[in-house]
Amino acid sequence: MLLAALAAATAAAPAVAEPLNYNVIEFAESASAEVQQDTMIIGLEVNQEGRDRAEVNRAFMQKYNKLTRHISANKALKSELQGRRANPLYQYKNGKQTQIGWQESAQIRVESTDFTAINQLIAQAQNDAALQYTQFSVSKKKREAVIDEVSKAALKRFQARADTLVQTLGFRGYKIVHLNLGQIGNQSAEYAAPAPMMMRAAKADSMGGMPETTNPGTEEIRITVNGTIQM
């Protein structure tokens, strides 16, 4: 009786639909664009050392304020204070630690799509700051525009390949089961100074020591579309 009841209950239970996993193809298509890097980024460090703490701070603030005035005077420049510190300097001799002075420093990141403006800032700040690094990137506005165009191209390639597969295999149509749009960006050109270096004096009329041309390089923006279709 018990077995008969279990069999009847099983027969009465609604059938669970099996997943439609036949005639399914998964594939990927990509599109890319080589984009000129239009943003220049530099790192500047203001540093002052000396024996007297108050004198060190006074000289440091003089350099720091002068640099920030140069930056604020040009609306094309965008800056960010990345760090600031003041600490004692020590000398180790015969196993003993002796304080010999003070040091105060600050690191500022500056970026702009106006390369001339940044090069002018470097020349203006040559006596007050050290150039830590120089690098290039694609601006947010330009990147978003390129991503939109490359995404459209990748989707069109995906659609074209799906149409080809359906026709080749003799089906009338298909539906998209899953679609994933991912971005891969490969930066192909960047320059960074190998070590901090003090900016050399330059003549105001010729900006001596500054490059005549700036070669920012390019960046590859690639979009890959991964998807699954059922025919």
Steps between C-alpha positions, in 0.01 A plus 500: 500500500782741592681438172179550306435831678854628424461401137169682475646813662793499259270468202285787623797741550540762224778432253806726531592657166841398374737782409518578132867410453494373143614687187697738724820669385732717708752731336672838529578793274727799561564847365773748588627850433840664540445825689741791536564576866382855558574552870840577652561421867798607707605456861675788676668493839577805711775426752694702755768393749692688768607514862234734637142371489338841472734608222438175312124552521528862389711411195277202419179704512656766279575239231169319545286815481690620195436170322129494587462857375647397164254210483197706603582768244431260213148352485622233259691334785342259747698419814479275804709500818602137543702529816680730739734427789744661741756289682833527681825401331741273684863404468635169624855503628675251725170326561331815622211690343531876493245743359664733251203688358152497351340419169161602359359379169180479294405308186261654246343331200416726205316404182371677192402446139698817426858375467635852453348608831668213687835562333476866598427398859807277506713791381346740753550258790854396412655666808232391747408139421641170379342321206418150624340351190326574171234276345212514255146365482170533314255749651169371640293685240702367208515148644121481543442616143742241361352223716155577359625475141706185560208336684273559200761348269543194724123445523464528121773238458323274749171540312664437163666182622175377657320555168774311314487205741122475477499508119791256470336247732166527325292666772244774447588719796640521849453660839764641731521298822785690663707806408793653686677819398846538651779754455871438471731802475868455419719802551771481237706808573592671824797691631604515862815654643717222650580708808422843649703772335531868573378712213787689345505874459354619173500826313160663523493592133585155365388261779842337483506139617140444388422272204401678181238232430306265724436146380218360715464170317181302452275264690305207360138481613354157431146376558421128504143371469443151643163348428287191461231451237243227450386412150 
